CSV table of C-alpha atoms in Angstrom, one decimal:
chain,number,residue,atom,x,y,z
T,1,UNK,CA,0.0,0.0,0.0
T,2,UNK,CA,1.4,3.3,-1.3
T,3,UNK,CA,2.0,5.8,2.1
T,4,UNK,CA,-0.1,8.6,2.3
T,5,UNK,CA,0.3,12.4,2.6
T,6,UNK,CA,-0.6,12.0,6.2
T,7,UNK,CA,1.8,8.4,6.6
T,8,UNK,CA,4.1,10.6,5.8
T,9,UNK,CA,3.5,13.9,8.1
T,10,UNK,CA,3.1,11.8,10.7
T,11,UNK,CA,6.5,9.3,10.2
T,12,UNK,CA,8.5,12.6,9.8
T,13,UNK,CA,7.1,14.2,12.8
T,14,UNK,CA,8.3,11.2,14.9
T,15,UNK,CA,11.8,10.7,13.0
T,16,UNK,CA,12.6,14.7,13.7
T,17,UNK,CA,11.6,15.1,17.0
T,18,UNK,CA,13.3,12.2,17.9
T,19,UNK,CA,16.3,13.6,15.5
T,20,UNK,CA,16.2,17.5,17.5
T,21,UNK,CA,15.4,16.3,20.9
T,22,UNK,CA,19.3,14.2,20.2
T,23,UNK,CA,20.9,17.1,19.2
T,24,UNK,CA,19.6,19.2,21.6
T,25,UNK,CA,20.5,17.0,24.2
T,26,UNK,CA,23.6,15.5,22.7
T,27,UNK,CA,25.3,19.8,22.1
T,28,UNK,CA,25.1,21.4,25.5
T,29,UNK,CA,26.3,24.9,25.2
T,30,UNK,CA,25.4,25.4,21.7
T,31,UNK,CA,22.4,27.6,20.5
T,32,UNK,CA,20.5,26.6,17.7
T,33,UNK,CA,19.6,29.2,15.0
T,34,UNK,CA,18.5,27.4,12.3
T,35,UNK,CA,17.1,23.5,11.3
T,36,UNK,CA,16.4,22.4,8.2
T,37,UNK,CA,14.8,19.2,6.6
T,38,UNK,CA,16.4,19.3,2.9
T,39,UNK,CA,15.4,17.8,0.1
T,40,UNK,CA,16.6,17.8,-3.3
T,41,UNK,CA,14.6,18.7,-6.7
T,42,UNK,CA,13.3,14.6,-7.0
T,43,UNK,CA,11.9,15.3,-3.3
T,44,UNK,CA,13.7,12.4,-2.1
T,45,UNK,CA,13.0,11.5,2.0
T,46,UNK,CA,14.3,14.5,3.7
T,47,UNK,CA,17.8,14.7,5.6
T,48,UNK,CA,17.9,16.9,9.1
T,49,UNK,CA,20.5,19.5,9.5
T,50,UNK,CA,21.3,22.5,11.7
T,51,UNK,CA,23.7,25.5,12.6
T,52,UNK,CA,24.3,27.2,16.1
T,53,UNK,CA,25.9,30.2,16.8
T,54,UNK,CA,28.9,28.5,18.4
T,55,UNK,CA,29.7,26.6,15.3
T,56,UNK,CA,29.2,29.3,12.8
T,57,UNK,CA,31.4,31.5,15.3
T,58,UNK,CA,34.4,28.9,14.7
T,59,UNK,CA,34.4,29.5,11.0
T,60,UNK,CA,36.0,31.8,9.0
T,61,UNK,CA,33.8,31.9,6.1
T,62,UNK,CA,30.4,32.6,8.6
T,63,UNK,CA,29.1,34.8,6.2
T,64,UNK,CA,28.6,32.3,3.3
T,65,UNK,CA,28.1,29.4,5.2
T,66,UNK,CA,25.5,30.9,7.7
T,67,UNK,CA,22.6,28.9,6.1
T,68,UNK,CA,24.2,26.3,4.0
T,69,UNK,CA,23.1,23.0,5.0
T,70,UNK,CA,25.9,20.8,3.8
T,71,UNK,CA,28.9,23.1,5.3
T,72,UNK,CA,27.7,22.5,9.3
T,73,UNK,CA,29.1,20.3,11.4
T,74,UNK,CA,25.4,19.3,12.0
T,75,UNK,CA,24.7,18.2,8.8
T,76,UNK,CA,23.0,14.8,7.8
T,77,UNK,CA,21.6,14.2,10.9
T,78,UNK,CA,19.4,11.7,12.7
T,79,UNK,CA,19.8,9.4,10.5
T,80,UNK,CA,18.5,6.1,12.4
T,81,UNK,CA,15.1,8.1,13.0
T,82,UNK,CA,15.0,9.2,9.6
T,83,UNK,CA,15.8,6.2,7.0
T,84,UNK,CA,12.5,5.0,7.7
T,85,UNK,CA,11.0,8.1,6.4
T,86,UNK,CA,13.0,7.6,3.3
T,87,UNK,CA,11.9,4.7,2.9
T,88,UNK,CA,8.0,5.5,2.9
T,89,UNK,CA,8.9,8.4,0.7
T,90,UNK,CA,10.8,6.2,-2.0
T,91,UNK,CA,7.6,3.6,-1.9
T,92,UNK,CA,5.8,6.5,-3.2
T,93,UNK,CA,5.9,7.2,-7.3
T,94,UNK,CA,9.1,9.0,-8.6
T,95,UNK,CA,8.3,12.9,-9.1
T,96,UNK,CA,10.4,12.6,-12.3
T,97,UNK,CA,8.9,9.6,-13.8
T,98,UNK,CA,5.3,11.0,-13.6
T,99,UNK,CA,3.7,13.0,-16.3
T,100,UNK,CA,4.1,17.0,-15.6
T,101,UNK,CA,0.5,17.8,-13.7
T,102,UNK,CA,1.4,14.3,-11.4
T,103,UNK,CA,4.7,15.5,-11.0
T,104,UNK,CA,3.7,18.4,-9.3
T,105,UNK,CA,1.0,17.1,-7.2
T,106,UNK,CA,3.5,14.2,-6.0
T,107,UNK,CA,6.5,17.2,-5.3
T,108,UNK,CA,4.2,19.5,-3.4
T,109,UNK,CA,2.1,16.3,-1.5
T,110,UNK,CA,6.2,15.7,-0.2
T,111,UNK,CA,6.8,18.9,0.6
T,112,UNK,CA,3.5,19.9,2.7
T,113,UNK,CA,4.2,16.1,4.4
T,114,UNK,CA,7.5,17.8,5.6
T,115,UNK,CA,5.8,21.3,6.8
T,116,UNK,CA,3.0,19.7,8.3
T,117,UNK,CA,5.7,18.0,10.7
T,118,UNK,CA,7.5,20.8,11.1
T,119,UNK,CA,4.9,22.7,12.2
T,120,UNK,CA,3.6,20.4,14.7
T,121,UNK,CA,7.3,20.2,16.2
T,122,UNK,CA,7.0,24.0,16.2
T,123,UNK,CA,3.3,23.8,18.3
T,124,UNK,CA,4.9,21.3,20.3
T,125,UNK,CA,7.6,24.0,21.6
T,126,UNK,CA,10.4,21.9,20.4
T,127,UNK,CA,12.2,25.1,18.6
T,128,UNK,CA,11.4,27.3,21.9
T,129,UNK,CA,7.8,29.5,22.8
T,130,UNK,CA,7.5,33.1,22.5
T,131,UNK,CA,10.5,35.2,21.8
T,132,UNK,CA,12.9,32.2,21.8
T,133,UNK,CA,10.9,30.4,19.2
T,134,UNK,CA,11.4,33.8,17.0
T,135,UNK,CA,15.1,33.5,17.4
T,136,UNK,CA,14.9,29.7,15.8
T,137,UNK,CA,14.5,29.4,11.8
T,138,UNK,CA,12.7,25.7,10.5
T,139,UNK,CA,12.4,25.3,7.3
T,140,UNK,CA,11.6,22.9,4.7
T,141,UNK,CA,14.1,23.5,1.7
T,142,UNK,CA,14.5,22.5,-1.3
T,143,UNK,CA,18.3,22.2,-2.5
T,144,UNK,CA,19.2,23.7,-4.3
T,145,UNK,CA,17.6,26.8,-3.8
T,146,UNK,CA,13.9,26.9,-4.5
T,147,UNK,CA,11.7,29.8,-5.0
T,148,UNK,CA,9.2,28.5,-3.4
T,149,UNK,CA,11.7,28.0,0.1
T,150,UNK,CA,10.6,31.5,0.8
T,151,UNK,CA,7.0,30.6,1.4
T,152,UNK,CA,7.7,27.7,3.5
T,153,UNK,CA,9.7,29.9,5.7
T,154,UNK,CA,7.6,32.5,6.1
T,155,UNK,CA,4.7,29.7,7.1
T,156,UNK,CA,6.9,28.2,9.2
T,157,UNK,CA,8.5,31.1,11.3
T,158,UNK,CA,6.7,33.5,12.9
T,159,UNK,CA,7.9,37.1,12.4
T,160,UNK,CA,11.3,38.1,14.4
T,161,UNK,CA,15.0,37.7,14.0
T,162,UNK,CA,15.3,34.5,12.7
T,163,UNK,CA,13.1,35.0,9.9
T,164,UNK,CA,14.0,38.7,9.0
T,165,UNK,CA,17.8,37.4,9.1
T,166,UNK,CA,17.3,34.6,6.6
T,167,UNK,CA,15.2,37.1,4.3
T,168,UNK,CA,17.6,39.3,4.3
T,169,UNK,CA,20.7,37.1,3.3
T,170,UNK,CA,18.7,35.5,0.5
T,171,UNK,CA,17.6,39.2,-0.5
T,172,UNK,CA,13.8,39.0,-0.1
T,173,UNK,CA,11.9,41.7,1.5
């Protein structure tokens, strides 16, 4: 039986939230700014990754590296919670080997799957309440960058810091 929208909202919720309460746990000291479930143009099953301060602070290139996924040293993460979730996305139908309007529908129904979890974890209090929830950016990206990133953030985050900081560096107003 092919996994549905919601099999797979509910499968990533589990996997990340077990993935970000580890990290959390497992980095004492370090503040997280910014977590990411990433996805390439085929909307494979999503990887986890994250930046805090403290790591960005120990590189020399902070500027361009700042939100790049693949340059932290918390990249690729959780990956016993989330291999399953990879494998209920890959038992779905390959975006690329539908016809254009299924290929779509297929893309986005993968991408809301990954905001719907991400939003739970966020009305859970799992990136922080109130202000310190402001200062946390979640997203659900598509690498490389996606146009349609932007909407996902601004879904995702509620207005503050974190958001207007991302904006800015990606030049959107």
């Amino acid at each position: 039986m092919t996994p549905t929208e919601a099999d797979l909202a509910d499968a990533l919720t589990t996997a990340t939230r077990a993935a970000v309460t580890d990290l959390f746990r497992d980095n004492p000291g370090h503040t997280f700014y910014y977590v990411t479930l990433t996805t390439p143009g085929e909307a494979f099953g999503p990887a986890l990754s994250a930046w805090s301060h403290e790591a960005l602070a120990q590189r020399a290139d902070a500027d361009e590296v700042r939100y790049s996924y693949a340059d932290s040293p918390f990249s690729i993460l959780g990956e016993e919670h989330l291999k399953p979730v990879r494998d209920l996305f890959a038992a779905r139908p390959e975006v690329f080997e539908l016809d254009d309007e299924a290929s779509d529908a297929e893309f986005d129904l993968r991408l809301r799957a990954m905001e719907t979890a991400l939003r739970r974890l966020s009305d859970e209090g799992l990136f922080g309440v109130g202000e310190a929830r402001a200062e946390v950016l979640i997203l659900a990206e598509v690498v490389p960058e996606d146009e349609d990133n932007v909407g996902r953030a601004r879904r995702l985050n509620p207005p503050g810091p974190a958001l207007d900081a991302w904006l800015a560096y990606w030049g959107v107003g």
